[in-house]
Backbone as JSON Lines, residues from 0, in Angstrom:
{"i":0,"aa":"V","n":[1.1,-1.32,-0.02],"ca":[-0.1,-0.04,-0.05],"c":[0.46,1.22,-0.25]}
{"i":1,"aa":"Q","n":[0.47,2.23,-1.11],"ca":[1.4,3.39,-0.9],"c":[0.67,4.19,-0.72]}
{"i":2,"aa":"L","n":[0.54,5.11,0.49],"ca":[0.34,6.08,0.81],"c":[0.52,7.4,0.88]}
{"i":3,"aa":"Q","n":[0.08,8.23,0.11],"ca":[0.57,9.8,-0.24],"c":[-0.05,10.89,0.78]}
{"i":4,"aa":"A","n":[0.72,11.98,1.69],"ca":[0.07,12.81,2.25],"c":[0.78,13.86,1.92]}
{"i":5,"aa":"S","n":[-0.57,14.92,1.66],"ca":[-0.02,16.29,1.23],"c":[-1.04,17.28,2.22]}
{"i":6,"aa":"G","n":[-0.66,18.58,1.64],"ca":[-1.67,19.47,2.6],"c":[-0.69,20.52,3.33]}
{"i":7,"aa":"G","n":[0.71,19.99,3.87],"ca":[1.54,20.32,4.43],"c":[2.08,22.24,4.06]}
{"i":8,"aa":"G","n":[2.57,22.7,4.97],"ca":[2.88,24.12,4.81],"c":[3.44,24.74,6.13]}
{"i":9,"aa":"L","n":[3.66,26.08,5.88],"ca":[4.42,27.13,6.76],"c":[3.35,27.92,6.97]}
{"i":10,"aa":"V","n":[2.48,28.03,8.27],"ca":[1.62,28.91,8.62],"c":[2.04,29.56,10.13]}
{"i":11,"aa":"Q","n":[1.11,30.54,10.43],"ca":[1.37,31.04,11.62],"c":[0.64,30.38,12.72]}
{"i":12,"aa":"S","n":[1.0,30.89,13.8],"ca":[0.01,30.39,14.99],"c":[-1.5,30.89,14.92]}
{"i":13,"aa":"G","n":[-1.81,29.7,15.21],"ca":[-3.26,30.23,15.32],"c":[-4.4,29.76,14.2]}
{"i":14,"aa":"E","n":[-3.79,29.86,12.87],"ca":[-4.06,29.19,11.73],"c":[-4.7,27.85,11.42]}
{"i":15,"aa":"S","n":[-4.91,27.57,10.17],"ca":[-5.8,26.34,10.24],"c":[-4.65,25.35,8.85]}
{"i":16,"aa":"L","n":[-4.85,24.09,8.53],"ca":[-4.45,23.48,7.19],"c":[-4.94,22.36,7.48]}
{"i":17,"aa":"R","n":[-5.34,21.76,6.37],"ca":[-5.93,20.68,6.4],"c":[-5.22,19.39,5.32]}
{"i":18,"aa":"L","n":[-4.87,18.24,5.91],"ca":[-3.83,17.47,5.47],"c":[-4.72,16.7,4.81]}
{"i":19,"aa":"S","n":[-4.13,15.95,3.27],"ca":[-4.87,14.9,3.05],"c":[-4.32,13.87,2.74]}
{"i":20,"aa":"C","n":[-4.79,12.36,2.62],"ca":[-4.11,11.03,2.51],"c":[-4.92,10.37,1.46]}
{"i":21,"aa":"T","n":[-3.83,9.89,0.51],"ca":[-4.85,9.03,-0.63],"c":[-3.73,7.88,-0.81]}
{"i":22,"aa":"A","n":[-4.28,7.02,-1.88],"ca":[-3.57,5.67,-2.11],"c":[-3.75,5.51,-3.26]}
{"i":23,"aa":"P","n":[-3.02,5.96,-4.36],"ca":[-3.27,5.68,-5.78],"c":[-3.64,4.1,-5.98]}
{"i":24,"aa":"T","n":[-3.09,3.07,-5.58],"ca":[-3.48,1.87,-6.35],"c":[-4.12,1.14,-5.39]}
{"i":25,"aa":"F","n":[-4.69,1.74,-4.43],"ca":[-5.25,0.93,-3.11],"c":[-6.69,1.61,-2.75]}
{"i":26,"aa":"T","n":[-7.61,0.5,-2.47],"ca":[-8.61,1.3,-1.91],"c":[-8.98,1.18,-0.39]}
{"i":27,"aa":"L","n":[-9.02,2.46,0.22],"ca":[-9.07,2.2,1.34],"c":[-10.13,2.21,2.48]}
{"i":28,"aa":"D","n":[-11.7,2.1,1.57],"ca":[-12.68,2.12,2.03],"c":[-12.67,0.6,2.95]}
{"i":29,"aa":"G","n":[-13.0,0.94,4.37],"ca":[-13.14,-0.63,5.05],"c":[-12.28,-0.72,5.88]}
{"i":30,"aa":"Y","n":[-11.21,0.38,5.99],"ca":[-9.75,0.06,6.48],"c":[-9.34,1.37,7.71]}
{"i":31,"aa":"S","n":[-9.24,1.07,8.76],"ca":[-8.98,1.95,9.64],"c":[-7.59,2.78,9.18]}
{"i":32,"aa":"M","n":[-7.49,4.11,9.53],"ca":[-6.76,4.8,8.98],"c":[-6.44,5.91,10.24]}
{"i":33,"aa":"G","n":[-5.24,6.29,9.83],"ca":[-4.82,7.34,10.91],"c":[-3.22,8.05,10.58]}
{"i":34,"aa":"W","n":[-3.47,9.21,11.71],"ca":[-2.24,10.0,11.08],"c":[-1.33,10.4,12.62]}
{"i":35,"aa":"F","n":[0.03,9.81,12.31],"ca":[0.82,10.05,13.11],"c":[1.86,11.1,13.2]}
{"i":36,"aa":"R","n":[2.19,12.0,14.16],"ca":[3.75,12.83,13.4],"c":[4.89,13.02,14.28]}
{"i":37,"aa":"R","n":[6.0,12.94,13.65],"ca":[7.56,12.77,14.08],"c":[8.05,14.56,13.86]}
{"i":38,"aa":"A","n":[8.41,15.07,15.14],"ca":[9.08,16.31,15.45],"c":[11.03,16.11,15.67]}
{"i":39,"aa":"P","n":[11.22,16.77,14.77],"ca":[13.34,16.5,15.46],"c":[13.17,16.06,16.53]}
{"i":40,"aa":"G","n":[14.07,15.32,17.06],"ca":[14.38,14.85,18.5],"c":[13.33,14.35,19.32]}
{"i":41,"aa":"K","n":[12.14,14.3,18.59],"ca":[10.99,13.59,19.49],"c":[10.83,12.43,19.04]}
{"i":42,"aa":"Q","n":[9.73,11.58,19.85],"ca":[9.47,10.58,19.42],"c":[8.2,10.53,18.73]}
{"i":43,"aa":"R","n":[7.81,9.63,18.13],"ca":[6.57,9.15,17.14],"c":[5.41,9.64,18.26]}
{"i":44,"aa":"E","n":[4.15,10.47,17.58],"ca":[2.95,10.93,18.38],"c":[2.01,10.55,17.43]}
{"i":45,"aa":"D","n":[1.04,9.67,18.16],"ca":[0.16,9.07,17.05],"c":[-1.12,10.6,17.75]}
{"i":46,"aa":"I","n":[-1.8,10.44,16.71],"ca":[-2.5,11.89,17.07],"c":[-4.01,11.42,17.02]}
{"i":47,"aa":"S","n":[-4.32,10.54,16.11],"ca":[-6.23,10.36,15.24],"c":[-6.05,9.27,14.47]}
{"i":48,"aa":"C","n":[-6.95,8.71,14.73],"ca":[-7.21,7.74,13.9],"c":[-8.75,7.24,14.03]}
{"i":49,"aa":"I","n":[-9.34,6.67,12.41],"ca":[-10.45,6.82,12.01],"c":[-11.35,5.09,11.58]}
{"i":50,"aa":"S","n":[-12.42,4.84,11.94],"ca":[-12.45,2.93,11.7],"c":[-12.81,3.2,10.13]}
{"i":51,"aa":"G","n":[-12.9,2.13,9.76],"ca":[-13.1,1.95,8.64],"c":[-14.93,1.6,8.15]}
{"i":52,"aa":"R","n":[-15.44,1.32,9.21],"ca":[-17.01,1.23,9.32],"c":[-17.45,2.23,10.9]}
{"i":53,"aa":"G","n":[-18.55,2.64,10.97],"ca":[-18.83,3.36,11.62],"c":[-18.27,4.73,12.35]}
{"i":54,"aa":"G","n":[-17.8,5.24,11.51],"ca":[-17.2,6.49,12.11],"c":[-16.58,6.59,12.71]}
{"i":55,"aa":"S","n":[-16.0,5.76,13.73],"ca":[-15.51,5.81,15.04],"c":[-14.02,6.67,15.45]}
{"i":56,"aa":"T","n":[-13.3,7.44,16.42],"ca":[-12.74,8.38,15.99],"c":[-12.08,8.22,17.13]}
{"i":57,"aa":"Y","n":[-10.45,8.62,17.23],"ca":[-9.9,8.83,18.09],"c":[-8.87,9.94,18.09]}
{"i":58,"aa":"Y","n":[-8.77,10.71,19.25],"ca":[-7.51,11.89,19.23],"c":[-7.01,11.85,20.25]}
{"i":59,"aa":"S","n":[-5.58,12.14,20.54],"ca":[-4.89,12.42,21.07],"c":[-5.21,13.97,22.15]}
{"i":60,"aa":"N","n":[-4.47,13.71,23.34],"ca":[-4.75,14.72,24.21],"c":[-4.44,16.58,23.57]}
{"i":61,"aa":"S","n":[-2.97,16.39,23.21],"ca":[-2.73,17.37,22.66],"c":[-3.49,17.57,21.62]}
{"i":62,"aa":"V","n":[-4.07,17.1,20.73],"ca":[-4.76,17.95,19.67],"c":[-6.37,17.91,19.51]}
{"i":63,"aa":"K","n":[-7.16,17.25,20.57],"ca":[-8.34,17.23,20.89],"c":[-9.18,18.57,21.23]}
{"i":64,"aa":"D","n":[-10.05,18.58,20.21],"ca":[-10.67,19.73,20.18],"c":[-10.12,20.69,19.06]}
{"i":65,"aa":"R","n":[-8.84,20.57,18.51],"ca":[-8.58,21.38,17.47],"c":[-8.43,20.6,16.22]}
{"i":66,"aa":"F","n":[-8.04,19.34,16.29],"ca":[-7.74,18.69,14.93],"c":[-9.14,17.83,14.84]}
{"i":67,"aa":"T","n":[-10.05,17.69,13.51],"ca":[-10.77,17.09,12.94],"c":[-10.56,15.62,11.78]}
{"i":68,"aa":"I","n":[-10.36,14.39,12.08],"ca":[-10.13,13.59,11.47],"c":[-11.29,12.62,10.2]}
{"i":69,"aa":"S","n":[-11.38,12.56,8.95],"ca":[-12.41,12.33,8.07],"c":[-12.25,11.76,7.03]}
{"i":70,"aa":"R","n":[-12.82,11.31,6.25],"ca":[-12.62,10.59,5.32],"c":[-14.1,10.33,4.44]}
{"i":71,"aa":"D","n":[-13.47,10.31,3.18],"ca":[-14.47,10.49,2.14],"c":[-14.16,9.17,0.46]}
{"i":72,"aa":"D","n":[-14.43,8.3,1.49],"ca":[-14.22,7.05,0.63],"c":[-14.7,6.8,-1.09]}
{"i":73,"aa":"A","n":[-15.71,8.01,-1.32],"ca":[-15.83,7.99,-2.72],"c":[-14.54,8.81,-3.32]}
{"i":74,"aa":"K","n":[-13.97,9.65,-2.27],"ca":[-12.78,10.26,-3.33],"c":[-11.3,9.33,-2.21]}
{"i":75,"aa":"N","n":[-11.36,8.61,-2.14],"ca":[-10.36,7.31,-1.42],"c":[-9.17,8.4,-0.82]}
{"i":76,"aa":"T","n":[-10.02,9.11,-0.31],"ca":[-9.17,10.15,0.77],"c":[-9.4,10.21,2.14]}
{"i":77,"aa":"V","n":[-8.71,10.41,2.82],"ca":[-8.47,10.8,4.65],"c":[-8.47,12.21,4.6]}
{"i":78,"aa":"Y","n":[-8.56,13.02,5.66],"ca":[-8.57,14.26,5.93],"c":[-8.15,14.09,6.99]}
{"i":79,"aa":"L","n":[-6.88,15.29,7.75],"ca":[-7.01,15.79,9.01],"c":[-7.1,17.46,8.89]}
{"i":80,"aa":"Q","n":[-8.21,17.78,9.36],"ca":[-8.48,19.43,9.46],"c":[-7.96,19.67,10.88]}
{"i":81,"aa":"M","n":[-6.72,20.73,10.76],"ca":[-6.09,21.31,11.89],"c":[-6.33,22.69,12.33]}
{"i":82,"aa":"N","n":[-6.92,22.99,13.57],"ca":[-7.12,24.33,13.41],"c":[-6.59,24.75,14.78]}
{"i":83,"aa":"S","n":[-6.11,26.24,14.74],"ca":[-5.59,26.96,15.93],"c":[-4.29,26.16,16.37]}
{"i":84,"aa":"L","n":[-3.66,26.16,15.2],"ca":[-2.2,25.16,15.1],"c":[-1.12,26.31,16.2]}
{"i":85,"aa":"K","n":[-0.34,25.34,16.85],"ca":[0.27,26.02,17.7],"c":[1.78,25.63,17.04]}
{"i":86,"aa":"S","n":[2.89,26.32,17.76],"ca":[4.53,26.38,17.43],"c":[4.87,24.25,17.91]}
{"i":87,"aa":"E","n":[4.0,24.19,18.48],"ca":[4.28,22.67,18.99],"c":[3.87,21.52,18.16]}
{"i":88,"aa":"D","n":[3.35,22.03,17.11],"ca":[2.34,21.16,16.16],"c":[3.42,21.04,15.14]}
{"i":89,"aa":"T","n":[4.6,21.57,15.0],"ca":[5.39,21.85,13.89],"c":[6.15,19.94,14.24]}
{"i":90,"aa":"A","n":[5.88,19.41,12.92],"ca":[6.21,18.14,12.75],"c":[6.08,17.76,11.23]}
{"i":91,"aa":"T","n":[6.23,16.43,11.17],"ca":[6.55,15.91,9.67],"c":[5.0,14.95,9.77]}
{"i":92,"aa":"Y","n":[4.27,15.06,9.44],"ca":[3.18,14.03,9.82],"c":[2.55,13.13,8.47]}
{"i":93,"aa":"H","n":[2.26,12.04,9.14],"ca":[2.16,11.02,8.26],"c":[0.82,10.27,8.37]}
{"i":94,"aa":"C","n":[0.2,9.81,7.03],"ca":[-0.81,9.06,7.43],"c":[-0.57,7.17,7.34]}
{"i":95,"aa":"A","n":[-1.12,6.66,8.18],"ca":[-1.33,5.31,8.42],"c":[-2.36,4.48,7.95]}
{"i":96,"aa":"I","n":[-2.39,3.51,7.62],"ca":[-3.5,2.36,7.47],"c":[-3.16,1.0,8.33]}
{"i":97,"aa":"D","n":[-4.0,0.52,8.94],"ca":[-4.19,-0.76,9.47],"c":[-4.94,-2.04,8.4]}
{"i":98,"aa":"S","n":[-3.85,-2.23,7.79],"ca":[-4.15,-3.62,6.97],"c":[-5.03,-4.4,7.3]}
{"i":99,"aa":"G","n":[-4.92,-4.95,8.21],"ca":[-6.08,-5.92,8.7],"c":[-6.92,-5.43,9.74]}
{"i":100,"aa":"S","n":[-7.71,-4.09,9.27],"ca":[-8.75,-3.86,9.96],"c":[-10.31,-3.64,9.2]}
{"i":101,"aa":"W","n":[-9.72,-4.94,8.26],"ca":[-11.33,-4.5,7.63],"c":[-12.49,-4.57,8.31]}
{"i":102,"aa":"N","n":[-13.4,-3.55,7.81],"ca":[-14.89,-3.78,8.47],"c":[-15.0,-3.36,10.0]}
{"i":103,"aa":"W","n":[-13.53,-3.09,10.59],"ca":[-13.76,-2.88,11.86],"c":[-14.9,-1.7,11.87]}
{"i":104,"aa":"T","n":[-14.74,-1.58,13.42],"ca":[-15.83,-0.38,13.95],"c":[-14.92,0.8,14.93]}
{"i":105,"aa":"K","n":[-13.8,0.12,14.79],"ca":[-13.16,0.84,16.34],"c":[-11.77,0.88,15.35]}
{"i":106,"aa":"C","n":[-10.7,1.95,16.19],"ca":[-9.41,2.13,15.19],"c":[-8.61,2.0,16.57]}
{"i":107,"aa":"T","n":[-7.32,2.04,16.22],"ca":[-6.25,1.99,16.83],"c":[-5.04,2.34,16.04]}
{"i":108,"aa":"L","n":[-4.11,3.06,16.86],"ca":[-2.71,3.39,15.65],"c":[-2.03,2.32,16.24]}
{"i":109,"aa":"L","n":[-2.12,1.83,17.03],"ca":[-0.61,0.72,17.64],"c":[-0.88,-0.16,16.55]}
{"i":110,"aa":"T","n":[-1.74,-0.83,15.96],"ca":[-1.28,-1.78,14.83],"c":[-1.69,-1.1,13.26]}
{"i":111,"aa":"M","n":[-1.37,0.14,13.07],"ca":[-1.12,0.58,11.86],"c":[0.4,0.0,11.27]}
{"i":112,"aa":"D","n":[0.14,-0.61,10.41],"ca":[1.62,-0.72,9.97],"c":[1.64,-0.96,8.57]}
{"i":113,"aa":"K","n":[1.26,-0.01,8.03],"ca":[1.95,0.97,6.71],"c":[1.51,2.24,6.57]}
{"i":114,"aa":"W","n":[2.24,3.39,6.35],"ca":[2.61,4.56,6.46],"c":[3.3,5.14,5.08]}
{"i":115,"aa":"G","n":[3.07,6.1,4.88],"ca":[3.77,7.34,3.74],"c":[5.04,7.76,4.33]}
{"i":116,"aa":"K","n":[5.36,9.26,3.35],"ca":[6.55,10.1,3.7],"c":[6.26,10.96,4.54]}
{"i":117,"aa":"G","n":[4.99,11.26,4.72],"ca":[4.48,12.6,5.44],"c":[4.5,13.77,4.53]}
{"i":118,"aa":"T","n":[4.26,14.8,4.75],"ca":[4.07,15.98,4.29],"c":[4.49,17.17,5.63]}
{"i":119,"aa":"Q","n":[5.61,18.22,5.42],"ca":[5.82,18.92,6.9],"c":[5.33,19.82,7.08]}
{"i":120,"aa":"V","n":[4.54,20.05,8.37],"ca":[3.66,21.25,9.06],"c":[4.76,22.11,9.91]}
{"i":121,"aa":"T","n":[4.89,23.44,9.48],"ca":[5.92,24.27,10.61],"c":[4.74,25.21,11.08]}
{"i":122,"aa":"V","n":[4.69,25.59,12.02],"ca":[4.06,26.98,12.64],"c":[4.89,27.52,13.36]}
{"i":123,"aa":"S","n":[5.06,29.19,13.06],"ca":[5.91,29.7,13.45],"c":[5.16,30.34,14.41]}
{"i":124,"aa":"S","n":[5.44,30.86,15.78],"ca":[4.71,31.31,16.44],"c":[5.26,33.22,16.46]}
């Protein structure tokens, strides 16, 4: 599975970005999808996921109430709407898939086993 994340960029604190994740040669419909991020010198942080069925979502405390994950299976795309961005959100954001989660109604980033190269988000204060 090849996942492509896009939509990153340089923004100021308080602004918004929407990240997109698509898979040119794989159908995402039915699979749990998620986003994690890596900042320089820091460990991977799992921030959000959405189930393949039922729309169940998860958010880490650091992004809850600011970020929203969604999916449009007709467009084979998963989104991460990021509002009220802070300098500590600066990182490379990766989308991931749980290839063993077909038709699951819950999600977890612990079993996400494939991800793409990521898109850089830089928030200036």
